[in-house]
PDB file of C-alpha atoms in Angstrom:
ATOM      1  CA  MET A   5     -34.583  93.036  44.107  1.00 57.00           C
ATOM      2  CA  ALA A   6     -35.011  89.529  42.870  1.00 81.00           C
ATOM      3  CA  PHE A   7     -33.507  88.190  39.667  1.00 89.00           C
ATOM      4  CA  ARG A   8     -34.675  85.485  37.302  1.00 92.00           C
ATOM      5  CA  ILE A   9     -32.671  83.443  34.813  1.00 93.00           C
ATOM      6  CA  ARG A  10     -34.234  82.217  31.586  1.00 94.00           C
ATOM      7  CA  TYR A  11     -32.388  79.601  29.549  1.00 95.00           C
ATOM      8  CA  HIS A  12     -32.832  76.737  27.106  1.00 94.00           C
ATOM      9  CA  TYR A  13     -31.681  73.253  28.099  1.00 93.00           C
ATOM     10  CA  ARG A  14     -32.344  70.134  26.064  1.00 88.00           C
ATOM     11  CA  LYS A  15     -34.669  72.034  23.738  1.00 87.00           C
ATOM     12  CA  GLN A  16     -36.847  73.277  26.606  1.00 92.00           C
ATOM     13  CA  GLN A  17     -37.118  76.825  27.844  1.00 95.00           C
ATOM     14  CA  LYS A  18     -36.787  77.062  31.616  1.00 94.00           C
ATOM     15  CA  GLU A  19     -36.827  79.848  34.170  1.00 93.00           C
ATOM     16  CA  ILE A  20     -35.462  79.885  37.718  1.00 93.00           C
ATOM     17  CA  GLY A  21     -34.981  82.367  40.532  1.00 89.00           C
ATOM     18  CA  TYR A  22     -31.502  83.676  41.266  1.00 89.00           C
ATOM     19  CA  ALA A  23     -29.972  85.321  44.319  1.00 86.00           C
ATOM     20  CA  ASN A  24     -26.329  86.372  44.681  1.00 83.00           C
ATOM     21  CA  ASP A  25     -26.208  85.197  48.290  1.00 84.00           C
ATOM     22  CA  LYS A  26     -27.124  81.605  47.377  1.00 87.00           C
ATOM     23  CA  HIS A  27     -25.003  81.028  44.264  1.00 87.00           C
ATOM     24  CA  HIS A  28     -21.513  82.033  43.167  1.00 84.00           C
ATOM     25  CA  SER A  29     -22.695  82.860  39.640  1.00 87.00           C
ATOM     26  CA  PRO A  30     -25.729  82.442  37.375  1.00 89.00           C
ATOM     27  CA  TYR A  31     -24.001  79.403  35.890  1.00 90.00           C
ATOM     28  CA  ASP A  32     -23.832  77.765  39.311  1.00 91.00           C
ATOM     29  CA  ALA A  33     -27.549  78.450  39.802  1.00 92.00           C
ATOM     30  CA  ILE A  34     -28.410  76.844  36.461  1.00 94.00           C
ATOM     31  CA  ALA A  35     -26.266  73.794  37.176  1.00 93.00           C
ATOM     32  CA  ALA A  36     -27.828  73.372  40.621  1.00 92.00           C
ATOM     33  CA  ALA A  37     -31.321  73.584  39.119  1.00 92.00           C
ATOM     34  CA  GLU A  38     -30.436  70.852  36.613  1.00 93.00           C
ATOM     35  CA  GLY A  39     -28.545  68.705  39.132  1.00 93.00           C
ATOM     36  CA  LEU A  40     -25.150  68.955  37.429  1.00 92.00           C
ATOM     37  CA  ASN A  41     -21.840  68.539  39.243  1.00 93.00           C
ATOM     38  CA  LEU A  42     -19.494  71.415  38.392  1.00 91.00           C
ATOM     39  CA  ALA A  43     -16.391  70.234  40.268  1.00 93.00           C
ATOM     40  CA  GLU A  44     -14.410  69.745  37.041  1.00 93.00           C
ATOM     41  CA  PHE A  45     -15.634  73.082  35.683  1.00 92.00           C
ATOM     42  CA  HIS A  46     -14.512  74.956  38.820  1.00 92.00           C
ATOM     43  CA  ARG A  47     -11.111  73.262  38.749  1.00 94.00           C
ATOM     44  CA  MET A  48     -10.527  74.296  35.133  1.00 94.00           C
ATOM     45  CA  GLU A  49     -11.918  77.782  35.756  1.00 91.00           C
ATOM     46  CA  ASN A  50      -9.505  78.311  38.672  1.00 92.00           C
ATOM     47  CA  GLN A  51      -6.553  77.165  36.550  1.00 92.00           C
ATOM     48  CA  LEU A  52      -7.546  79.520  33.771  1.00 92.00           C
ATOM     49  CA  ALA A  53      -7.966  82.400  36.232  1.00 89.00           C
ATOM     50  CA  ASN A  54      -4.459  81.795  37.575  1.00 90.00           C
ATOM     51  CA  VAL A  55      -2.939  81.761  34.104  1.00 90.00           C
ATOM     52  CA  SER A  56      -4.869  84.689  32.627  1.00 84.00           C
ATOM     53  CA  ARG A  57      -4.861  87.175  35.479  1.00 81.00           C
ATOM     54  CA  ASN A  58      -7.076  90.241  34.941  1.00 79.00           C
ATOM     55  CA  ASP A  59      -8.395  88.875  31.637  1.00 84.00           C
ATOM     56  CA  LYS A  60     -12.110  88.717  32.356  1.00 88.00           C
ATOM     57  CA  LYS A  61     -13.013  88.254  28.689  1.00 90.00           C
ATOM     58  CA  THR A  62     -11.181  84.920  28.544  1.00 90.00           C
ATOM     59  CA  LEU A  63     -12.967  83.658  31.660  1.00 90.00           C
ATOM     60  CA  LYS A  64     -16.355  84.746  30.327  1.00 90.00           C
ATOM     61  CA  GLU A  65     -15.739  83.016  26.997  1.00 93.00           C
ATOM     62  CA  PHE A  66     -14.628  79.856  28.805  1.00 92.00           C
ATOM     63  CA  ARG A  67     -17.819  79.784  30.915  1.00 91.00           C
ATOM     64  CA  GLU A  68     -20.081  80.392  27.925  1.00 92.00           C
ATOM     65  CA  GLU A  69     -18.369  77.738  25.812  1.00 94.00           C
ATOM     66  CA  TYR A  70     -18.391  75.152  28.622  1.00 94.00           C
ATOM     67  CA  PHE A  71     -22.114  75.577  29.206  1.00 93.00           C
ATOM     68  CA  ARG A  72     -22.815  75.547  25.481  1.00 93.00           C
ATOM     69  CA  LYS A  73     -21.128  72.125  25.350  1.00 93.00           C
ATOM     70  CA  LEU A  74     -23.367  70.970  28.214  1.00 91.00           C
ATOM     71  CA  GLY A  75     -26.420  71.894  26.135  1.00 92.00           C
ATOM     72  CA  PHE A  76     -27.378  75.297  27.545  1.00 93.00           C
ATOM     73  CA  SER A  77     -28.233  78.229  25.316  1.00 92.00           C
ATOM     74  CA  GLN A  78     -29.905  81.645  25.394  1.00 92.00           C
ATOM     75  CA  ILE A  79     -29.022  82.363  29.024  1.00 91.00           C
ATOM     76  CA  THR A  80     -30.491  85.699  30.095  1.00 91.00           C
ATOM     77  CA  ILE A  81     -30.741  87.348  33.511  1.00 91.00           C
ATOM     78  CA  PHE A  82     -33.459  89.857  34.284  1.00 90.00           C
ATOM     79  CA  ARG A  83     -35.007  91.586  37.289  1.00 88.00           C
ATOM     80  CA  GLU A  84     -38.415  90.699  38.595  1.00 79.00           C
ATOM     81  CA  GLU A  85     -40.804  93.586  38.803  1.00 73.00           C
TER      82      GLU A  85
END
């Protein structure tokens, strides 16, 4: 089953394909589609994961807030039919 990601970036709605075998997360897929370098994001995410072990809510909030600051909004994942 194929997935699609729909999101808003710089006041434009965009849609891309998504596969788990090609990207670590939907956020990585979005960044790759927009040509963004996420090296700093991954470094901070790893530090946060080490500090807040087993606290998935904190990691999710960090990801959402980081991408909101980059200008992304309304990120939704859905299956193609």
